[in-house]
């Protein structure tokens, strides 16, 4: 990708549409696009979906693929949500409000990051079905307050990020981009308290008991994000989780963590249908979504594609990206003879 | 390949002969050469044949390899047919007439596409053994009329394309090339009816019951093209198919569909000799053909090589390409100690 | 790497810090960086760590990773030692004194090469926990004298290099760099004897009986370096070794020897906890160290990174490189949910 | 390789010595260096040796590796022979006389091609232990006469090429190089008969009965060259062969034939020690030789390296190349702890 352009990644666009974003700061782009360590996992995520091959059916009479799905009580046009990512305000003046509006317009879910550029309440007002992502801050009371506020504002679920006991340093330098400082400033403004950087940094002592605590405060289902192991999935469910999100934080935390497409089947087997299993990391096309669903995911989340679409086209860009993803998924389903996302179809993958 | 040249792909030419086609429209070339999605399957098809290795025999006394074969009642000089592809008139003024003539001259089969540039009857007059490819149009009566006309004109079999409930968008832009419009115009002229685009587009509701319906109307054997799965092969035979063609539409329908060389063995095993199994996709040399036969195919089809040869040399070019392919196959057979294509020789593949 | 620069290889540096060493002789750089044969093993060593993937845990409550470890009686800040390499004086005027000082400052171990640029006693005075590496010279008495001197000077263990019955020629020409001559000159000066090149060259007749002989002379534990096979590990322990170091001499002896990451598990299984198993070769980041420990190594050694750090920054450079490595390891442990290096954690590797 | 240079391929030379041969005709170079088809097998041969990894022993006390071996009654300095290749006169005025002299000087075997540039008797006078390669010509009497002449001149064995029922076309054009014509001219001169091209071309009807016929005429052991299959090895031994040579004709006959390193183990297992198994194809270094021996070969043959050395340095060049190969082998053996080539050492390969 050239230094100042974003493109929608779609199969349908022929050729793929490229939108130049002349005003985008290279440091912001590197902050959003980069990963930790040697960016091994960042690259591996995308590749792991692409190596899978389909064994499509012929002459099935599937006229229209049903992509609609119910997820934790919400009806979605497709099993796709916008993943929680920090500071949408860096790429668009309306920040998360625009992203949430785009997701709602496309009938997809939206997960708001704790590190939002915009107050929770403002986003909630613009959103369709949305969830709130949280991590354990050292100031536990503040953590719980935020979750309670999200619940009050209408969040339908809480997503607890489990893979970030500390924030891993990133590979690429991003001069002038300081998400921790922006986060701290936002929380000071929100609370009127003289919070310190330590108060709001990740609390590595957090364990699975936090799952039930969050659920109690919010009165909402809690999903754990960052699960890459079968035993951890079981631990989280045992501790009260309503679902798990297979994720390696988009290659931004432990570099060389297994690609999510490779971790997914083990987690699906461990959960055994007892709760929703979602997945993110490197999903860029409808074919990627179809692979994820075939491997047993109930839904997927897309992070960087949403940021790119937001940067390129605001709320409309986000909606368009998500609709394209849904159309690509529907097309791939029809071509593969898969009638609906609501029933398992593991055999659509070759071998 | 440079933008305006085609070459015959042969082992024997040393170096491979390159024929410049200065007048070929880049959009036409991209229409013929391109694929859907990210063109993963397009590339995978060729590669999957090339990775296989031979374990040739020594001192067998095989003096001449017998490539002749009977296929559905026709005697072919080699188990090779020209695959159905659309609109040969785009690359040569004589269109499918020239292609059919070239195939006949080389003693190979020809499969005429529904999307022919030239009336069925004109092609039939020029052809040797030929089959007619059809897909289910929304106007079912028209579909059956075309098949009946093909049967009347002397087609020896019907090939029902099963992998195209809808036409997948292609990767490369092809400004000015509109196969659907050309197809519609041709059918309007043929029928004298005011057909709409919807009438002649693919009917995704078509199921395997269409196999027997086509057979009844045509009084001909029906092969299903696009089969990539063992269970689908069995379904098609149960529904009356006289054979199956393992194909992913040359990488033009579901991208990331399994390469045909990888799908072939499972289909062969499922069919178990009960009917012919053909294969296409990425076959470019006689060595590719030998691999396909060793994996259990009864014959192969070549699509893009025929279009390239047609563009470069008309009917003579097509004949020359097919003869070269036959010679390459015969040479590889002699070198491998395989006396004839009519008996299985799976052990010529290493491991 | 450009011809006259070294860089610290770290995950944390973002971007990785590059230090130009304008005065470094290219022949010295090639002597340190190169390998034998076609440098297949040199390259394979690094790659073999990087292909492994982690399956990190979530929500473990691991607040701080314990990297401290006891190794053969010494307390190390991390299970990391500087590997024995020849002639540090080529890259820094203080030679091994600076390296040893840097290792001590970082709390890591140091293994002094027989081919030291500086007298053993001077290095000993500067070092923290240190071991002495020796190979069997044809002058056996001299060999034993050196080991005895090292023991007297405070070495905590002897490392017997077992993979060098003769010195393999290197791939890259290094005009003006003659380690054998430098070594001979140093030993002549030390002993006052008129030693010949043959006296001090490798004695290929050396067998495992030398292990006990060295142990007796030194009164110290003896580890064998260069072990790549399970049966050799058992042979060495049976012959009195106190531990083994899985190594292929950094790709400088038998080219195409198996990468150490691939040899390690078999050796670990053969040793079965009866003695420490260390490993070197291609370890460049804390993630590499974590892989090695997960595969069962008790500690790792780094050679070229220490030389690069010494060239770039002297003792401070070495200390900084080692501290960075320790920090990277600790970070990866926290992110993976591994609380301490002292207990096995094989399941942190995916599959 | 640049267009007019040859280099000795050695591990020991550091850097590898490159000898420019300004007068070498590019068509000759392409004739010698090229292969058939798409040159897949040509490339695969070299790669298949290089991917294997060694598991060397430590502290074995092996002081000097014994590379000497007895092969079919001859004592060789190393288990290495010059493979039969056509028309050495193209690259050196003394042709096969120089090659044979070089091989003798190095203590290695020499296999003279039927397509020799020089009369058999002249080569015999210059050679050490040598064998005569023959293929079945359509003029069978002539075939037998040549073999008888070779036997009379002192050949110690006959090598029957079994993989060439017809000569495969080569990939690269070689204008002005016509080996068949040169061969015909040589045989006309030798016999004084008005032979035709057909008389001396390959006879594809030849079977394994030719093995005993050649043995009877020559009174010599007959080895079959080109064996890539276990069942063929058994067939040849049953038909009287004294040994087999695993070969794919250096990638010049059936392209995509399995690499010899991959075919070797199956042949070795089938022969089970009942006769010598030799191998050629892509062997370029002593490490390659060690892999071949570890996989069970009794000896190896090198073709292109001999032609390159002949072009670069005549008889001395050939001797030097072979000595280097022997030295590389001996070095690798000492480093791996392999004392002699006369006893099996399969476990020196990792896994």
PDB file of C-alpha atoms in Angstrom, chain A residues 174-338:
ATOM      1  CA  UNK A 174       4.519   6.745  15.244  1.00  0.00           C
ATOM      2  CA  UNK A 175       5.808  10.176  16.186  1.00  0.00           C
ATOM      3  CA  UNK A 176       3.084  12.352  17.580  1.00  0.00           C
ATOM      4  CA  UNK A 177       0.614   9.547  18.109  1.00  0.00           C
ATOM      5  CA  UNK A 178       0.212   8.817  21.821  1.00  0.00           C
ATOM      6  CA  UNK A 179      -2.891   6.730  22.425  1.00  0.00           C
ATOM      7  CA  UNK A 180      -2.229   6.355  26.138  1.00  0.00           C
ATOM      8  CA  UNK A 181      -2.089  10.114  26.622  1.00  0.00           C
ATOM      9  CA  UNK A 182      -5.219  10.657  24.565  1.00  0.00           C
ATOM     10  CA  UNK A 183      -6.945   7.970  26.568  1.00  0.00           C
ATOM     11  CA  UNK A 184      -5.878   9.529  29.854  1.00  0.00           C
ATOM     12  CA  UNK A 185      -7.035  12.967  28.763  1.00  0.00           C
ATOM     13  CA  UNK A 186     -10.402  11.586  27.753  1.00  0.00           C
ATOM     14  CA  UNK A 187     -10.926   9.866  31.073  1.00  0.00           C
ATOM     15  CA  UNK A 188      -9.858  12.932  33.049  1.00  0.00           C
ATOM     16  CA  UNK A 189     -12.369  14.994  31.141  1.00  0.00           C
ATOM     17  CA  UNK A 190     -15.037  12.380  31.637  1.00  0.00           C
ATOM     18  CA  UNK A 191     -14.506  11.864  35.349  1.00  0.00           C
ATOM     19  CA  UNK A 192     -13.243  15.255  36.403  1.00  0.00           C
ATOM     20  CA  UNK A 193     -10.659  13.351  38.428  1.00  0.00           C
ATOM     21  CA  UNK A 194      -6.928  13.921  38.398  1.00  0.00           C
ATOM     22  CA  UNK A 195      -6.176  10.453  37.082  1.00  0.00           C
ATOM     23  CA  UNK A 196      -2.563   9.395  36.491  1.00  0.00           C
ATOM     24  CA  UNK A 197      -1.166   7.356  33.651  1.00  0.00           C
ATOM     25  CA  UNK A 198      -0.767   4.461  36.057  1.00  0.00           C
ATOM     26  CA  UNK A 199      -4.409   4.553  37.055  1.00  0.00           C
ATOM     27  CA  UNK A 200      -5.588   3.867  33.550  1.00  0.00           C
ATOM     28  CA  UNK A 201      -2.880   1.503  32.362  1.00  0.00           C
ATOM     29  CA  UNK A 202      -3.518  -2.195  32.017  1.00  0.00           C
ATOM     30  CA  UNK A 203      -3.671  -4.172  35.230  1.00  0.00           C
ATOM     31  CA  UNK A 204      -1.803  -7.414  34.632  1.00  0.00           C
ATOM     32  CA  UNK A 205      -3.130  -8.931  37.840  1.00  0.00           C
ATOM     33  CA  UNK A 206      -6.588  -9.287  36.326  1.00  0.00           C
ATOM     34  CA  UNK A 207      -7.827 -12.846  36.191  1.00  0.00           C
ATOM     35  CA  UNK A 208     -10.938 -14.644  35.077  1.00  0.00           C
ATOM     36  CA  UNK A 209     -12.823 -13.505  38.193  1.00  0.00           C
ATOM     37  CA  UNK A 210     -13.181 -10.177  36.461  1.00  0.00           C
ATOM     38  CA  UNK A 211     -15.600 -11.791  34.019  1.00  0.00           C
ATOM     39  CA  UNK A 212     -18.330 -12.266  36.618  1.00  0.00           C
ATOM     40  CA  UNK A 213     -17.585  -8.909  38.206  1.00  0.00           C
ATOM     41  CA  UNK A 214     -18.130  -7.108  34.925  1.00  0.00           C
ATOM     42  CA  UNK A 215     -21.257  -9.076  34.220  1.00  0.00           C
ATOM     43  CA  UNK A 216     -22.671  -8.167  37.604  1.00  0.00           C
ATOM     44  CA  UNK A 217     -21.950  -4.459  37.239  1.00  0.00           C
ATOM     45  CA  UNK A 218     -23.216  -4.267  33.690  1.00  0.00           C
ATOM     46  CA  UNK A 219     -26.028  -6.739  33.859  1.00  0.00           C
ATOM     47  CA  UNK A 220     -24.834  -7.855  30.433  1.00  0.00           C
ATOM     48  CA  UNK A 221     -23.225 -10.885  28.859  1.00  0.00           C
ATOM     49  CA  UNK A 222     -19.422 -10.740  28.867  1.00  0.00           C
ATOM     50  CA  UNK A 223     -17.277 -12.112  26.064  1.00  0.00           C
ATOM     51  CA  UNK A 224     -13.545 -12.616  26.460  1.00  0.00           C
ATOM     52  CA  UNK A 225     -11.434 -11.402  23.560  1.00  0.00           C
ATOM     53  CA  UNK A 226      -7.976 -12.776  22.820  1.00  0.00           C
ATOM     54  CA  UNK A 227      -8.633 -16.463  23.394  1.00  0.00           C
ATOM     55  CA  UNK A 228      -6.312 -18.671  21.329  1.00  0.00           C
ATOM     56  CA  UNK A 229      -6.423 -21.914  23.295  1.00  0.00           C
ATOM     57  CA  UNK A 230      -8.998 -24.579  23.953  1.00  0.00           C
ATOM     58  CA  UNK A 231      -8.214 -24.701  27.670  1.00  0.00           C
ATOM     59  CA  UNK A 232      -8.548 -20.944  28.011  1.00  0.00           C
ATOM     60  CA  UNK A 233     -11.901 -21.028  26.269  1.00  0.00           C
ATOM     61  CA  UNK A 234     -13.116 -23.564  28.798  1.00  0.00           C
ATOM     62  CA  UNK A 235     -11.638 -21.547  31.688  1.00  0.00           C
ATOM     63  CA  UNK A 236     -13.444 -18.421  30.518  1.00  0.00           C
ATOM     64  CA  UNK A 237     -16.796 -20.152  30.099  1.00  0.00           C
ATOM     65  CA  UNK A 238     -16.402 -21.760  33.503  1.00  0.00           C
ATOM     66  CA  UNK A 239     -15.772 -18.290  34.899  1.00  0.00           C
ATOM     67  CA  UNK A 240     -19.020 -16.980  33.475  1.00  0.00           C
ATOM     68  CA  UNK A 241     -18.151 -15.778  29.993  1.00  0.00           C
ATOM     69  CA  UNK A 242     -21.061 -15.669  27.561  1.00  0.00           C
ATOM     70  CA  UNK A 243     -18.760 -16.223  24.606  1.00  0.00           C
ATOM     71  CA  UNK A 244     -15.194 -15.954  23.402  1.00  0.00           C
ATOM     72  CA  UNK A 245     -13.491 -14.027  20.649  1.00  0.00           C
ATOM     73  CA  UNK A 246     -10.546 -15.809  19.053  1.00  0.00           C
ATOM     74  CA  UNK A 247      -8.060 -13.026  18.522  1.00  0.00           C
ATOM     75  CA  UNK A 248      -4.412 -12.137  18.760  1.00  0.00           C
ATOM     76  CA  UNK A 249      -5.169  -8.441  18.907  1.00  0.00           C
ATOM     77  CA  UNK A 250      -4.523  -8.082  15.221  1.00  0.00           C
ATOM     78  CA  UNK A 251      -0.861  -8.946  15.646  1.00  0.00           C
ATOM     79  CA  UNK A 252      -0.381  -6.061  18.074  1.00  0.00           C
ATOM     80  CA  UNK A 253       0.311  -7.981  21.287  1.00  0.00           C
ATOM     81  CA  UNK A 254       2.384 -11.207  21.441  1.00  0.00           C
ATOM     82  CA  UNK A 255       4.180 -11.424  18.122  1.00  0.00           C
ATOM     83  CA  UNK A 256       4.397 -14.946  16.752  1.00  0.00           C
ATOM     84  CA  UNK A 257       1.128 -15.796  18.413  1.00  0.00           C
ATOM     85  CA  UNK A 258      -0.675 -18.333  16.287  1.00  0.00           C
ATOM     86  CA  UNK A 259      -2.822 -16.986  13.450  1.00  0.00           C
ATOM     87  CA  UNK A 260      -6.462 -16.877  14.437  1.00  0.00           C
ATOM     88  CA  UNK A 261      -7.537 -19.138  11.572  1.00  0.00           C
ATOM     89  CA  UNK A 262      -5.275 -21.813  13.028  1.00  0.00           C
ATOM     90  CA  UNK A 263      -6.401 -21.312  16.598  1.00  0.00           C
ATOM     91  CA  UNK A 264     -10.109 -21.206  15.803  1.00  0.00           C
ATOM     92  CA  UNK A 265     -10.882 -24.925  15.291  1.00  0.00           C
ATOM     93  CA  UNK A 266      -9.468 -25.928  18.671  1.00  0.00           C
ATOM     94  CA  UNK A 267     -11.480 -23.277  20.458  1.00  0.00           C
ATOM     95  CA  UNK A 268     -14.645 -24.215  18.567  1.00  0.00           C
ATOM     96  CA  UNK A 269     -14.186 -27.835  19.556  1.00  0.00           C
ATOM     97  CA  UNK A 270     -13.628 -26.927  23.186  1.00  0.00           C
ATOM     98  CA  UNK A 271     -16.699 -24.692  23.356  1.00  0.00           C
ATOM     99  CA  UNK A 272     -18.809 -27.295  21.624  1.00  0.00           C
ATOM    100  CA  UNK A 273     -21.701 -25.001  20.859  1.00  0.00           C
ATOM    101  CA  UNK A 274     -22.180 -23.947  24.472  1.00  0.00           C
ATOM    102  CA  UNK A 275     -21.589 -20.274  23.641  1.00  0.00           C
ATOM    103  CA  UNK A 276     -20.838 -18.094  20.632  1.00  0.00           C
ATOM    104  CA  UNK A 277     -17.293 -18.194  19.279  1.00  0.00           C
ATOM    105  CA  UNK A 278     -16.257 -15.116  17.321  1.00  0.00           C
ATOM    106  CA  UNK A 279     -12.982 -14.471  15.564  1.00  0.00           C
ATOM    107  CA  UNK A 280     -11.001 -11.561  14.187  1.00  0.00           C
ATOM    108  CA  UNK A 281      -7.569 -10.984  12.658  1.00  0.00           C
ATOM    109  CA  UNK A 282      -6.801 -10.658   8.968  1.00  0.00           C
ATOM    110  CA  UNK A 283     -10.349 -11.035   7.678  1.00  0.00           C
ATOM    111  CA  UNK A 284     -10.525  -8.937   4.550  1.00  0.00           C
ATOM    112  CA  UNK A 285     -12.991 -10.514   2.110  1.00  0.00           C
ATOM    113  CA  UNK A 286     -16.218 -12.416   2.065  1.00  0.00           C
ATOM    114  CA  UNK A 287     -14.257 -15.545   1.276  1.00  0.00           C
ATOM    115  CA  UNK A 288     -12.325 -15.054   4.516  1.00  0.00           C
ATOM    116  CA  UNK A 289     -15.643 -14.789   6.363  1.00  0.00           C
ATOM    117  CA  UNK A 290     -16.880 -17.975   4.737  1.00  0.00           C
ATOM    118  CA  UNK A 291     -13.740 -19.813   5.848  1.00  0.00           C
ATOM    119  CA  UNK A 292     -14.196 -18.557   9.399  1.00  0.00           C
ATOM    120  CA  UNK A 293     -17.815 -19.658   9.492  1.00  0.00           C
ATOM    121  CA  UNK A 294     -16.944 -23.029   7.989  1.00  0.00           C
ATOM    122  CA  UNK A 295     -14.366 -23.495  10.727  1.00  0.00           C
ATOM    123  CA  UNK A 296     -17.120 -22.970  13.257  1.00  0.00           C
ATOM    124  CA  UNK A 297     -17.115 -19.263  14.058  1.00  0.00           C
ATOM    125  CA  UNK A 298     -20.511 -17.738  14.806  1.00  0.00           C
ATOM    126  CA  UNK A 299     -19.410 -14.305  13.611  1.00  0.00           C
ATOM    127  CA  UNK A 300     -16.341 -12.322  12.688  1.00  0.00           C
ATOM    128  CA  UNK A 301     -14.987  -8.902  13.514  1.00  0.00           C
ATOM    129  CA  UNK A 302     -13.072  -6.592  11.217  1.00  0.00           C
ATOM    130  CA  UNK A 303     -10.811  -3.895  12.577  1.00  0.00           C
ATOM    131  CA  UNK A 304      -8.425  -2.359  10.083  1.00  0.00           C
ATOM    132  CA  UNK A 305     -10.898  -2.543   7.174  1.00  0.00           C
ATOM    133  CA  UNK A 306     -13.260  -0.396   9.203  1.00  0.00           C
ATOM    134  CA  UNK A 307     -10.560   2.154   9.974  1.00  0.00           C
ATOM    135  CA  UNK A 308      -9.565   2.298   6.326  1.00  0.00           C
ATOM    136  CA  UNK A 309     -13.159   2.731   5.245  1.00  0.00           C
ATOM    137  CA  UNK A 310     -13.714   5.390   7.889  1.00  0.00           C
ATOM    138  CA  UNK A 311     -10.652   7.285   6.753  1.00  0.00           C
ATOM    139  CA  UNK A 312     -11.687   7.078   3.139  1.00  0.00           C
ATOM    140  CA  UNK A 313     -15.387   7.726   3.388  1.00  0.00           C
ATOM    141  CA  UNK A 314     -16.655   8.347   6.897  1.00  0.00           C
ATOM    142  CA  UNK A 315     -19.869   6.657   7.949  1.00  0.00           C
ATOM    143  CA  UNK A 316     -20.776   5.986   4.334  1.00  0.00           C
ATOM    144  CA  UNK A 317     -17.408   4.395   3.729  1.00  0.00           C
ATOM    145  CA  UNK A 318     -17.865   2.080   6.688  1.00  0.00           C
ATOM    146  CA  UNK A 319     -21.350   1.113   5.577  1.00  0.00           C
ATOM    147  CA  UNK A 320     -20.144   0.486   2.077  1.00  0.00           C
ATOM    148  CA  UNK A 321     -17.265  -1.681   3.219  1.00  0.00           C
ATOM    149  CA  UNK A 322     -19.541  -3.772   5.408  1.00  0.00           C
ATOM    150  CA  UNK A 323     -22.185  -4.118   2.712  1.00  0.00           C
ATOM    151  CA  UNK A 324     -19.519  -5.198   0.261  1.00  0.00           C
ATOM    152  CA  UNK A 325     -18.286  -7.766   2.731  1.00  0.00           C
ATOM    153  CA  UNK A 326     -21.821  -9.051   3.176  1.00  0.00           C
ATOM    154  CA  UNK A 327     -22.353  -9.222  -0.582  1.00  0.00           C
ATOM    155  CA  UNK A 328     -19.077 -11.046  -1.067  1.00  0.00           C
ATOM    156  CA  UNK A 329     -20.080 -13.500   1.620  1.00  0.00           C
ATOM    157  CA  UNK A 330     -23.495 -14.022   0.067  1.00  0.00           C
ATOM    158  CA  UNK A 331     -21.967 -14.532  -3.363  1.00  0.00           C
ATOM    159  CA  UNK A 332     -19.452 -17.039  -2.053  1.00  0.00           C
ATOM    160  CA  UNK A 333     -22.245 -18.897  -0.247  1.00  0.00           C
ATOM    161  CA  UNK A 334     -24.368 -19.158  -3.369  1.00  0.00           C
ATOM    162  CA  UNK A 335     -21.375 -20.287  -5.416  1.00  0.00           C
ATOM    163  CA  UNK A 336     -20.500 -22.852  -2.754  1.00  0.00           C
ATOM    164  CA  UNK A 337     -24.066 -24.043  -2.289  1.00  0.00           C
ATOM    165  CA  UNK A 338     -24.302 -22.892   1.325  1.00  0.00           C
TER     166      UNK A 338
END
